CSV table of C-alpha atoms in Angstrom, one decimal:
chain,number,residue,atom,x,y,z
A,22,MET,CA,-15.0,21.1,-20.4
A,23,SER,CA,-17.0,20.1,-16.8
A,24,GLY,CA,-15.7,21.9,-13.6
A,25,ILE,CA,-16.6,22.0,-10.0
A,26,LEU,CA,-20.0,22.7,-9.0
A,27,GLY,CA,-19.8,22.3,-5.0
A,28,TYR,CA,-16.7,20.4,-2.6
A,29,GLY,CA,-16.8,19.5,1.2
A,30,VAL,CA,-14.1,18.1,3.8
A,31,TYR,CA,-14.2,16.0,6.4
A,32,ILE,CA,-11.6,15.2,9.2
A,33,PRO,CA,-11.7,13.7,12.0
A,34,ALA,CA,-11.6,15.4,15.6
A,35,TYR,CA,-8.7,13.4,17.0
A,36,ARG,CA,-5.0,15.0,16.6
A,37,ILE,CA,-1.5,13.0,18.2
A,38,LYS,CA,1.3,15.6,18.3
A,39,THR,CA,4.6,14.8,16.2
A,40,GLU,CA,6.7,15.2,20.3
A,41,GLU,CA,4.1,12.2,21.4
A,42,ILE,CA,4.8,9.5,18.6
A,43,ALA,CA,8.4,10.9,19.0
A,44,ARG,CA,8.4,10.0,22.9
A,45,VAL,CA,7.2,6.8,22.5
A,46,TRP,CA,10.2,5.4,20.0
A,47,GLN,CA,12.8,8.3,21.6
A,48,ASP,CA,13.3,10.2,18.2
A,49,ASP,CA,14.5,13.6,18.2
A,50,ALA,CA,10.9,15.3,17.8
A,51,SER,CA,12.5,18.8,17.1
A,52,SER,CA,14.4,17.0,14.5
A,53,ILE,CA,11.4,15.4,13.0
A,54,GLU,CA,9.1,18.6,12.9
A,55,GLY,CA,12.1,19.9,11.4
A,56,SER,CA,12.7,17.8,8.6
A,57,LEU,CA,8.9,17.0,7.9
A,58,HIS,CA,7.3,20.2,8.5
A,59,MET,CA,4.6,19.2,10.7
A,60,LYS,CA,3.7,19.2,14.2
A,61,GLU,CA,0.6,16.8,14.4
A,62,LYS,CA,-1.8,14.6,12.6
A,63,SER,CA,-5.5,13.5,12.4
A,64,VAL,CA,-6.8,10.3,14.0
A,65,PRO,CA,-10.1,8.7,12.9
A,66,GLY,CA,-12.3,7.9,15.7
A,67,ASN,CA,-13.3,4.2,16.8
A,68,ASP,CA,-16.2,4.5,14.7
A,69,GLU,CA,-14.6,6.3,11.7
A,70,ASP,CA,-13.5,4.7,9.0
A,71,THR,CA,-12.8,5.6,5.0
A,72,ALA,CA,-16.9,4.9,4.0
A,73,THR,CA,-17.6,7.4,7.1
A,74,ILE,CA,-15.3,10.0,6.2
A,75,SER,CA,-16.2,9.8,2.7
A,76,VAL,CA,-20.0,10.2,3.2
A,77,GLU,CA,-19.5,13.1,5.2
A,78,ALA,CA,-17.5,14.8,3.0
A,79,ALA,CA,-19.8,13.8,-0.1
A,80,ARG,CA,-22.7,15.5,2.0
A,81,ARG,CA,-21.1,18.7,2.4
A,82,ALA,CA,-20.3,18.9,-1.1
A,83,VAL,CA,-23.4,17.9,-2.6
A,84,TYR,CA,-25.2,20.4,0.1
A,85,HIS,CA,-22.2,22.9,-1.5
A,86,SER,CA,-23.1,22.4,-5.2
A,87,GLY,CA,-27.3,22.8,-4.4
A,88,ILE,CA,-28.1,20.2,-6.9
A,89,ASP,CA,-30.5,17.4,-6.5
A,90,PRO,CA,-28.7,14.7,-5.6
A,91,LYS,CA,-31.1,11.9,-7.5
A,92,GLU,CA,-29.5,13.5,-10.7
A,93,ILE,CA,-26.0,12.4,-10.0
A,94,GLY,CA,-24.9,9.6,-12.6
A,95,ALA,CA,-22.0,8.4,-11.1
A,96,VAL,CA,-20.0,8.2,-7.7
A,97,TYR,CA,-16.8,7.3,-7.4
A,98,VAL,CA,-14.4,7.1,-4.4
A,99,GLY,CA,-10.7,6.6,-4.4
A,100,SER,CA,-8.6,5.5,-1.3
A,101,GLU,CA,-6.1,2.8,0.1
A,102,SER,CA,-8.3,1.8,3.1
A,103,HIS,CA,-11.7,0.7,1.6
A,104,PRO,CA,-13.4,-0.8,5.0
A,105,TYR,CA,-14.3,-4.2,2.6
A,106,ALA,CA,-12.0,-6.0,0.6
A,107,VAL,CA,-14.7,-6.6,-1.7
A,108,LYS,CA,-17.9,-4.1,-1.1
A,109,PRO,CA,-17.6,-0.9,-2.6
A,110,THR,CA,-17.5,2.0,-0.7
A,111,ALA,CA,-18.8,3.9,-3.3
A,112,THR,CA,-22.6,2.5,-3.0
A,113,ILE,CA,-22.9,3.2,0.8
A,114,VAL,CA,-21.8,6.5,-0.1
A,115,ALA,CA,-24.4,7.1,-2.7
A,116,GLU,CA,-27.1,5.5,-0.3
A,117,ALA,CA,-26.4,7.8,2.0
A,118,ILE,CA,-26.4,10.9,0.1
A,119,GLU,CA,-29.6,9.9,-1.6
A,120,ALA,CA,-28.3,9.8,-5.0
A,121,GLY,CA,-30.7,7.1,-6.2
A,122,ASN,CA,-29.8,4.0,-8.0
A,123,ASP,CA,-29.9,5.0,-11.7
A,124,LEU,CA,-26.2,5.9,-11.4
A,125,THR,CA,-22.7,3.9,-12.0
A,126,ALA,CA,-19.9,3.5,-8.8
A,127,ALA,CA,-16.8,2.4,-8.4
A,128,ASP,CA,-14.0,2.2,-5.6
A,129,LEU,CA,-10.3,3.0,-6.6
A,130,GLU,CA,-7.1,2.8,-5.2
A,131,PHE,CA,-4.3,4.6,-6.9
A,132,ALA,CA,-2.2,4.8,-3.5
A,133,CYS,CA,-2.4,8.9,-2.9
A,134,LYS,CA,-4.1,10.4,-6.0
A,135,ALA,CA,-7.2,7.9,-6.3
A,136,GLY,CA,-9.2,10.7,-5.2
A,137,THR,CA,-7.9,12.8,-8.2
A,138,ALA,CA,-8.4,9.8,-10.8
A,139,ALA,CA,-11.8,9.7,-9.4
A,140,ILE,CA,-12.5,13.5,-10.6
A,141,GLN,CA,-10.9,12.4,-14.3
A,142,MET,CA,-13.3,10.0,-14.9
A,143,ALA,CA,-16.3,11.9,-13.5
A,144,MET,CA,-14.8,14.8,-15.9
A,145,GLY,CA,-14.9,12.0,-18.5
A,146,LEU,CA,-18.9,11.0,-18.0
A,147,VAL,CA,-19.8,14.4,-17.8
A,148,ASP,CA,-18.3,16.0,-20.6
A,149,SER,CA,-19.2,12.7,-22.7
A,150,GLY,CA,-22.8,13.6,-22.0
A,151,MET,CA,-23.3,10.3,-20.2
A,152,ILE,CA,-23.9,11.9,-17.2
A,153,LYS,CA,-25.1,15.3,-16.0
A,154,TYR,CA,-23.3,15.2,-12.4
A,155,GLY,CA,-20.3,13.0,-11.0
A,156,VAL,CA,-19.0,13.2,-7.3
A,157,ALA,CA,-15.6,12.1,-6.7
A,158,VAL,CA,-14.1,11.3,-3.4
A,159,GLY,CA,-11.0,10.8,-2.4
A,160,SER,CA,-10.5,9.3,1.4
A,161,ASP,CA,-8.1,7.5,3.6
A,162,THR,CA,-7.4,6.3,6.8
A,163,SER,CA,-3.6,5.7,6.4
A,164,GLN,CA,-1.9,3.3,7.9
A,165,GLY,CA,1.8,3.7,9.3
A,166,ARG,CA,3.7,0.7,10.7
A,167,PRO,CA,4.8,1.4,14.5
A,168,GLY,CA,8.3,3.2,14.6
A,169,ASP,CA,8.1,3.8,10.9
A,170,ALA,CA,8.6,7.2,9.4
A,171,LEU,CA,5.6,6.9,7.9
A,172,GLU,CA,4.2,7.0,11.6
A,173,TYR,CA,4.5,10.8,11.9
A,174,THR,CA,2.5,11.5,9.0
A,175,ALA,CA,-0.1,8.8,7.7
A,176,SER,CA,-3.5,10.6,9.0
A,177,ALA,CA,-6.8,10.3,8.2
A,178,GLY,CA,-9.8,12.9,6.7
A,179,GLY,CA,-11.4,13.3,2.8
A,180,GLY,CA,-12.5,15.5,0.4
A,181,ALA,CA,-15.4,15.2,-2.3
A,182,PHE,CA,-16.3,17.2,-5.6
A,183,VAL,CA,-19.5,17.6,-7.2
A,184,ILE,CA,-18.4,17.6,-11.1
A,185,GLY,CA,-20.8,19.1,-13.5
A,186,LYS,CA,-20.8,21.7,-16.8
A,187,ARG,CA,-23.6,23.7,-16.8
A,188,LYS,CA,-22.0,27.5,-16.8
A,189,GLU,CA,-24.5,28.9,-14.2
A,190,GLU,CA,-23.5,26.0,-11.5
A,191,VAL,CA,-19.8,26.0,-11.9
A,192,ILE,CA,-17.9,27.3,-9.4
A,193,ALA,CA,-14.3,26.7,-10.9
A,194,GLU,CA,-13.9,25.6,-14.4
A,195,ILE,CA,-11.4,22.4,-15.2
A,196,LEU,CA,-9.7,23.7,-18.1
A,197,LYS,CA,-7.3,20.8,-18.7
A,198,THR,CA,-5.8,17.8,-17.3
A,199,VAL,CA,-3.1,15.5,-18.3
A,200,SER,CA,-1.5,12.3,-16.2
A,201,TYR,CA,2.2,10.6,-16.1
A,202,THR,CA,2.2,7.4,-15.2
A,203,SER,CA,5.0,4.8,-14.8
A,204,ASP,CA,5.4,1.7,-13.2
A,205,THR,CA,7.7,2.5,-10.1
A,206,PRO,CA,7.9,0.4,-7.1
A,207,ASP,CA,8.2,2.6,-4.4
A,208,PHE,CA,5.7,2.0,-1.9
A,209,TRP,CA,3.3,-0.8,-1.8
A,210,ARG,CA,0.9,-3.0,0.5
A,211,ARG,CA,0.2,-6.6,-0.3
A,212,GLU,CA,-3.3,-8.1,0.2
A,213,GLY,CA,-3.8,-8.9,3.7
A,214,ALA,CA,-0.9,-6.8,4.9
A,215,SER,CA,-1.5,-4.8,8.0
A,216,PHE,CA,0.9,-1.7,7.1
A,217,PRO,CA,2.4,-0.2,3.7
A,218,SER,CA,6.1,-0.8,2.7
A,219,HIS,CA,8.0,2.1,1.2
A,220,GLY,CA,11.5,2.1,-0.6
A,221,GLY,CA,13.0,4.7,1.9
A,222,ARG,CA,14.8,7.4,-0.1
A,223,PHE,CA,13.5,5.9,-3.5
A,224,THR,CA,10.3,7.7,-2.7
A,225,GLY,CA,11.8,10.8,-3.4
A,226,ASP,CA,13.8,11.9,-6.5
A,227,PRO,CA,12.3,9.1,-9.0
A,228,SER,CA,8.9,8.7,-7.7
A,229,TYR,CA,7.3,11.9,-6.3
A,230,PHE,CA,9.5,14.5,-7.8
A,231,ARG,CA,9.9,12.9,-11.0
A,232,HIS,CA,6.0,12.4,-11.8
A,233,ILE,CA,5.0,15.8,-10.2
A,234,ALA,CA,7.6,17.6,-12.2
A,235,ASN,CA,6.4,15.9,-15.4
A,236,ALA,CA,2.6,16.2,-15.0
A,237,THR,CA,3.0,19.7,-14.3
A,238,THR,CA,5.7,20.5,-17.0
A,239,MET,CA,3.1,18.7,-19.4
A,240,LEU,CA,0.2,20.7,-18.3
A,241,LEU,CA,2.2,23.8,-18.5
A,242,ASP,CA,2.9,23.0,-22.4
A,243,ALA,CA,-0.6,21.8,-23.2
A,244,THR,CA,-1.8,25.0,-21.7
A,245,GLY,CA,0.7,27.3,-22.8
A,246,THR,CA,1.0,28.6,-19.4
A,247,THR,CA,3.8,29.6,-17.2
A,248,PRO,CA,4.0,29.2,-13.1
A,249,LYS,CA,3.2,33.2,-13.1
A,250,ASP,CA,0.0,32.3,-14.6
A,251,PHE,CA,-1.2,31.1,-11.5
A,252,ALA,CA,-2.7,32.5,-8.5
A,253,TYR,CA,-1.9,28.9,-6.5
A,254,ALA,CA,-0.5,25.6,-6.9
A,255,VAL,CA,-1.4,22.4,-4.9
A,256,PHE,CA,1.2,19.8,-5.5
A,257,HIS,CA,0.7,16.6,-3.7
A,258,GLN,CA,1.8,16.7,0.3
A,259,PRO,CA,3.2,13.4,1.9
A,260,ASN,CA,4.8,16.1,4.4
A,261,GLY,CA,5.3,19.7,4.6
A,262,LYS,CA,8.7,19.9,3.0
A,263,PHE,CA,8.4,17.9,-0.6
A,264,PRO,CA,5.6,20.2,-2.0
A,265,LEU,CA,7.7,23.3,-1.2
A,266,ALA,CA,10.7,21.6,-2.7
A,267,VAL,CA,8.7,20.4,-5.9
A,268,ALA,CA,7.4,23.8,-6.4
A,269,LYS,CA,10.6,25.5,-5.9
A,270,GLN,CA,12.2,23.0,-8.6
A,271,LEU,CA,9.4,23.7,-10.8
A,272,GLY,CA,8.9,28.1,-10.9
A,273,PHE,CA,6.7,28.4,-8.3
A,274,THR,CA,6.9,30.5,-5.3
A,275,GLU,CA,6.1,29.8,-2.1
A,276,GLU,CA,3.5,32.4,-1.6
A,277,GLN,CA,1.7,29.9,-4.3
A,278,VAL,CA,1.8,27.2,-2.4
A,279,ARG,CA,1.4,28.0,1.2
A,280,PRO,CA,-2.6,28.3,1.1
A,281,GLY,CA,-3.0,24.6,-0.1
A,282,LEU,CA,-0.5,23.4,2.0
A,283,ILE,CA,-2.8,21.6,4.8
A,284,THR,CA,-0.3,18.7,5.6
A,285,PRO,CA,1.6,20.0,8.5
A,286,LEU,CA,-1.7,20.7,10.2
A,287,ILE,CA,-3.3,17.3,9.7
A,288,GLY,CA,-0.7,15.2,8.4
A,289,ASN,CA,-1.0,13.5,4.7
A,290,THR,CA,-4.9,11.9,3.9
A,291,TYR,CA,-3.4,9.9,1.3
A,292,SER,CA,-6.3,10.1,-1.3
A,293,GLY,CA,-7.8,12.9,0.6
A,294,CYS,CA,-4.8,15.1,0.6
A,295,SER,CA,-4.5,17.0,-2.9
A,296,LEU,CA,-8.7,17.4,-2.9
A,297,ILE,CA,-8.4,18.5,0.8
A,298,GLY,CA,-5.2,20.7,-0.6
A,299,LEU,CA,-7.5,22.5,-3.7
A,300,ALA,CA,-10.6,22.5,-1.4
A,301,ALA,CA,-8.1,25.0,1.2
A,302,VAL,CA,-7.5,27.1,-2.0
A,303,LEU,CA,-11.0,27.3,-3.2
A,304,ASP,CA,-12.2,28.3,0.0
A,305,ILE,CA,-10.3,31.8,-0.3
A,306,ALA,CA,-9.9,32.0,-4.2
A,307,ARG,CA,-11.8,35.0,-6.2
A,308,PRO,CA,-13.4,35.0,-9.6
A,309,GLY,CA,-10.9,34.7,-12.5
A,310,ASP,CA,-7.9,33.0,-10.4
A,311,LYS,CA,-6.0,30.4,-11.9
A,312,ILE,CA,-5.2,26.9,-10.2
A,313,LEU,CA,-2.6,24.5,-10.5
A,314,VAL,CA,-3.2,21.1,-8.9
A,315,THR,CA,-1.2,18.2,-9.0
A,316,SER,CA,-1.4,14.8,-7.3
A,317,PHE,CA,1.1,11.7,-6.7
A,318,GLY,CA,0.5,8.2,-6.2
A,319,SER,CA,2.7,6.3,-5.3
A,320,GLY,CA,3.4,3.1,-7.9
A,321,ALA,CA,3.2,5.7,-9.8
A,322,GLY,CA,1.4,8.5,-11.1
A,323,SER,CA,0.5,12.1,-11.1
A,324,ASP,CA,-2.5,13.9,-12.3
A,325,SER,CA,-2.4,17.6,-13.2
A,326,PHE,CA,-5.4,20.1,-13.4
A,327,ALA,CA,-5.6,23.9,-14.7
A,328,ILE,CA,-8.7,25.3,-13.0
A,329,GLU,CA,-10.4,28.7,-13.3
A,330,VAL,CA,-12.6,30.2,-10.7
A,331,THR,CA,-15.9,31.7,-12.1
A,332,PRO,CA,-17.8,34.2,-10.2
A,333,ASN,CA,-20.6,31.6,-9.2
A,334,ILE,CA,-17.7,31.0,-6.0
A,335,GLU,CA,-19.3,33.9,-4.4
A,336,SER,CA,-22.8,33.0,-4.0
A,337,LYS,CA,-22.2,29.5,-2.9
A,338,ARG,CA,-19.9,30.5,-0.1
A,339,GLN,CA,-23.0,30.9,2.6
A,340,ARG,CA,-23.2,27.3,2.0
A,341,LEU,CA,-19.4,26.3,2.8
A,342,VAL,CA,-17.9,24.4,5.9
A,343,ARG,CA,-14.5,25.8,5.3
A,344,VAL,CA,-11.3,23.4,5.5
A,345,SER,CA,-10.3,25.7,8.6
A,346,ASP,CA,-13.4,24.8,9.9
A,347,ALA,CA,-13.4,21.4,9.3
A,348,ILE,CA,-9.6,21.2,10.9
A,349,ASN,CA,-10.3,23.2,13.8
A,350,ARG,CA,-13.9,22.1,15.1
A,351,ASN,CA,-14.1,20.1,18.5
A,352,LYS,CA,-10.0,19.2,18.3
A,353,VAL,CA,-9.6,16.7,20.9
A,354,TYR,CA,-5.5,15.5,21.4
A,355,VAL,CA,-4.9,11.7,22.3
A,356,ASP,CA,-1.7,10.1,23.7
A,357,TYR,CA,-0.3,7.1,21.9
A,358,ALA,CA,-1.9,4.2,24.0
A,359,MET,CA,-5.1,5.9,23.0
A,360,TYR,CA,-3.8,6.7,19.3
A,361,LEU,CA,-3.0,2.7,19.1
A,362,LYS,CA,-6.8,1.7,20.6
A,363,HIS,CA,-8.2,4.0,17.6
A,364,ARG,CA,-6.3,2.6,15.1
A,365,ASN,CA,-7.5,-0.9,16.7
A,366,SER,CA,-3.9,-2.2,17.5
A,367,ILE,CA,-4.8,-2.9,20.8
A,368,ARG,CA,-7.8,-5.1,22.1
A,369,LYS,CA,-9.5,-5.7,24.8
A,370,TRP,CA,-9.1,-9.5,26.6
B,8,MET,CA,-23.5,-11.1,17.0
B,9,GLU,CA,-24.7,-11.7,13.0
B,10,ARG,CA,-27.9,-9.9,11.9
B,11,GLY,CA,-29.8,-10.9,9.1
B,12,VAL,CA,-28.4,-9.6,5.5
B,13,ALA,CA,-32.0,-8.3,4.5
B,14,LYS,CA,-32.7,-6.7,7.5
B,15,THR,CA,-29.8,-4.9,7.2
B,16,TRP,CA,-30.4,-4.1,3.5
B,17,ARG,CA,-34.5,-3.1,4.4
B,18,SER,CA,-33.3,-0.4,6.9
B,19,ALA,CA,-30.6,1.0,4.9
B,20,ASN,CA,-32.1,4.4,4.6
B,21,ALA,CA,-33.4,4.8,7.6
B,22,ARG,CA,-30.0,3.9,9.5
B,23,TYR,CA,-28.1,6.0,7.3
B,24,ASN,CA,-30.2,9.2,6.3
B,25,LEU,CA,-32.7,9.3,9.6
B,26,THR,CA,-35.9,8.6,7.2
B,27,GLY,CA,-38.6,7.8,9.0
B,28,VAL,CA,-42.5,8.4,8.0
B,29,GLN,CA,-45.3,11.2,8.5
B,30,CYS,CA,-48.9,10.7,8.9
B,31,THR,CA,-50.6,12.5,6.2
B,32,ASN,CA,-53.7,13.6,7.9
B,33,CYS,CA,-52.1,14.3,11.3
B,34,LYS,CA,-48.6,15.2,10.6
B,35,THR,CA,-47.4,13.4,13.1
B,36,ALA,CA,-43.7,12.1,12.4
B,37,TYR,CA,-42.5,8.8,13.7
B,38,PHE,CA,-38.6,7.4,13.9
B,39,PRO,CA,-38.3,4.7,13.1
B,40,PRO,CA,-40.9,4.3,10.3
B,41,ARG,CA,-44.3,2.6,11.1
B,42,MET,CA,-46.9,1.2,9.1
B,43,VAL,CA,-49.9,3.0,11.1
B,44,CYS,CA,-50.1,6.2,12.5
B,45,ALA,CA,-50.5,5.7,16.4
B,46,LYS,CA,-53.2,8.8,16.5
B,47,CYS,CA,-55.2,8.4,13.2
B,48,GLY,CA,-55.2,4.3,13.1
B,49,ARG,CA,-55.5,2.4,9.8
B,50,ASP,CA,-57.8,5.5,8.1
B,51,THR,CA,-54.9,7.5,6.8
B,52,LYS,CA,-51.5,7.0,4.9
B,53,MET,CA,-47.9,7.2,6.1
B,54,VAL,CA,-45.6,9.0,3.7
B,55,GLU,CA,-41.6,9.0,3.9
B,56,LYS,CA,-40.2,11.7,5.9
B,57,LYS,CA,-36.4,12.6,6.0
B,58,PHE,CA,-35.6,14.1,9.2
B,59,SER,CA,-33.0,17.3,9.6
B,60,GLY,CA,-30.8,15.3,12.2
B,61,ARG,CA,-30.9,18.4,14.1
B,62,GLY,CA,-32.5,18.2,17.9
B,63,VAL,CA,-31.8,18.5,21.6
B,64,ILE,CA,-30.7,15.9,24.0
B,65,TYR,CA,-33.9,14.8,26.2
B,66,SER,CA,-32.1,12.2,28.6
B,67,TYR,CA,-28.9,10.4,28.3
B,68,THR,CA,-26.7,7.4,30.2
B,69,ARG,CA,-23.3,6.3,30.4
B,70,ILE,CA,-22.6,2.4,29.2
B,71,PHE,CA,-19.9,1.0,30.9
B,72,VAL,CA,-20.9,-2.7,30.9
B,73,PRO,CA,-21.8,-3.2,27.3
B,74,PRO,CA,-23.4,-5.7,25.1
B,75,HIS,CA,-21.2,-8.0,23.1
B,76,ASP,CA,-21.1,-6.0,19.8
B,77,PHE,CA,-20.1,-2.7,21.6
B,78,THR,CA,-17.1,-4.1,23.8
B,79,GLU,CA,-14.1,-2.1,22.2
B,80,GLU,CA,-16.5,1.1,22.1
B,81,ALA,CA,-17.5,0.9,26.1
B,82,PRO,CA,-17.6,3.4,27.9
B,83,TYR,CA,-20.1,5.3,25.8
B,84,THR,CA,-22.7,7.3,25.8
B,85,VAL,CA,-26.5,6.4,24.7
B,86,ALA,CA,-28.9,9.8,24.2
B,87,ILE,CA,-32.5,10.4,23.2
B,88,ILE,CA,-32.7,12.7,21.0
B,89,ARG,CA,-36.1,15.3,20.5
B,90,LEU,CA,-35.7,16.0,16.9
B,91,GLU,CA,-36.6,19.6,15.4
B,92,GLU,CA,-39.5,17.5,13.6
B,93,GLY,CA,-40.8,16.1,17.3
B,94,PRO,CA,-39.9,12.3,17.5
B,95,LEU,CA,-38.1,11.2,20.2
B,96,VAL,CA,-34.9,9.3,18.7
B,97,GLU,CA,-32.5,6.9,20.3
B,98,GLY,CA,-29.2,7.4,19.4
B,99,HIS,CA,-25.1,7.2,20.3
B,100,LEU,CA,-22.9,10.5,21.1
B,101,VAL,CA,-20.0,10.6,19.0
B,102,ASP,CA,-17.1,11.3,21.8
B,103,GLY,CA,-16.1,15.0,22.3
B,104,LYS,CA,-18.5,17.8,24.4
B,105,LYS,CA,-19.8,16.5,28.0
B,106,PRO,CA,-23.6,15.9,27.4
B,107,GLU,CA,-26.0,17.8,29.0
B,108,ILE,CA,-29.9,17.5,28.7
B,109,GLY,CA,-30.9,19.9,26.3
B,110,ALA,CA,-27.4,20.3,24.5
B,111,SER,CA,-27.8,20.9,20.6
B,112,VAL,CA,-27.0,18.3,18.4
B,113,ARG,CA,-26.7,17.0,14.9
B,114,ALA,CA,-26.7,13.4,13.4
B,115,VAL,CA,-23.5,12.3,12.0
B,116,PHE,CA,-22.9,9.0,9.8
B,117,ARG,CA,-20.6,6.3,11.8
B,118,ARG,CA,-20.0,2.8,11.8
B,119,MET,CA,-22.1,1.2,14.1
B,120,TYR,CA,-20.8,-1.9,15.3
B,121,THR,CA,-18.9,-4.9,13.3
B,122,GLU,CA,-20.0,-8.5,12.7
B,123,GLY,CA,-16.2,-9.9,13.9
B,124,SER,CA,-13.3,-9.6,11.4
B,125,GLU,CA,-15.2,-11.2,8.3
B,126,GLY,CA,-18.9,-10.2,8.2
B,127,LEU,CA,-20.7,-7.1,7.6
B,128,ILE,CA,-19.7,-3.3,8.8
B,129,HIS,CA,-23.1,-1.9,9.9
B,130,TYR,CA,-23.5,2.2,9.8
B,131,HIS,CA,-25.9,3.8,11.4
B,132,PHE,CA,-26.6,7.7,11.9
B,133,LYS,CA,-25.0,9.1,15.5
B,134,PHE,CA,-25.3,12.5,17.2
B,135,GLU,CA,-22.6,14.7,17.6
B,136,ILE,CA,-22.8,17.9,20.2
B,137,VAL,CA,-22.8,20.9,18.4
């Protein structure tokens, strides 16, 4: 099957602390930090959006892969915050990575799992022989209604993966992917609405836990594996707590999950979330390591992947911008007023 | 302010990827692209050249009273960058480190301005101090 040739992530420099948001709404910061397992989240700059984040991540991915971008046959960008309602982000990305015009491109939306859906679509085209390389991006500048619990976690960032199948280029082979999908109304945003709505506690058991558990179990059954066969596991991370809980429920240890648990550092980057978690694990993985990834998107569905790292990963590391470097470069903390300005929630009169 | 759609479309590669031209005779590189070499005149051919995006700050200024499209962004810094391939290029600096003449920069991809709430979004290279 096809595999990963290169990857890249991009996280905006700005951060707001959980305690700063709690100060404004007079919430108990330590209680929120304890329940969500996160202390701060990333905030997009005034001049950053899903297109700019996608471009930066995709440029890093293409450079890391070492391919000629003119040979890319498909660009898919998954997001729930595309800058245009009509006009693809994917064409902007394709132009900015100089992929030429001999390609197919489209934007995807599936709440937090559109990035892994993009990977599956690229895999299908590569495995069928329709294209040589595909680029899959998951990226968001996610929105949280002021004062809502989501405001503590909804952040900005993205990940991009180059998919191909030439053995000498693949750094991690995708052994199998399965999906579990149902019509579950746990989270939504209507056309023209500024902020999403959600079902509160309904986003837990019938949504996140049900879909991730089913997709992961289906993958383990399909590959004849058990949790012990995997060096790392990445589960979608709406906060720092859920992925540890679902891991325990499925029989994975905290040690398998911690290296890919990025939300406590930057918040929930929605479509970027599972891709950034996978990238963080690939940053440290050794040849032969097996990685399990299961995303979750509200609405609802989960894509699960079994991945095995190849020896090619070592030689490409010199071209890599690691997730830890992408997170820690030039961090700038903003207060709540500046955060509102960055989110275009307040404007000059 | 509304720009022509055609002009926006024509300049996308230059704006996104910092793509200029180079004279095939004297090898002088130019940005933005131009039809004729300033040194060799008509007797030479210009070919497309993509710049690395790396350079140093040649000069800069802080804008407090902006043109209409940049009202929300002000105050911001505009710099002249000496690209490592030679040309001087004007560009916005993204927020972050304090600018200094001679500081190293790299090109990044950002939103430059938007035409109101319903018009085009214009993307462009900017420079980040590294």
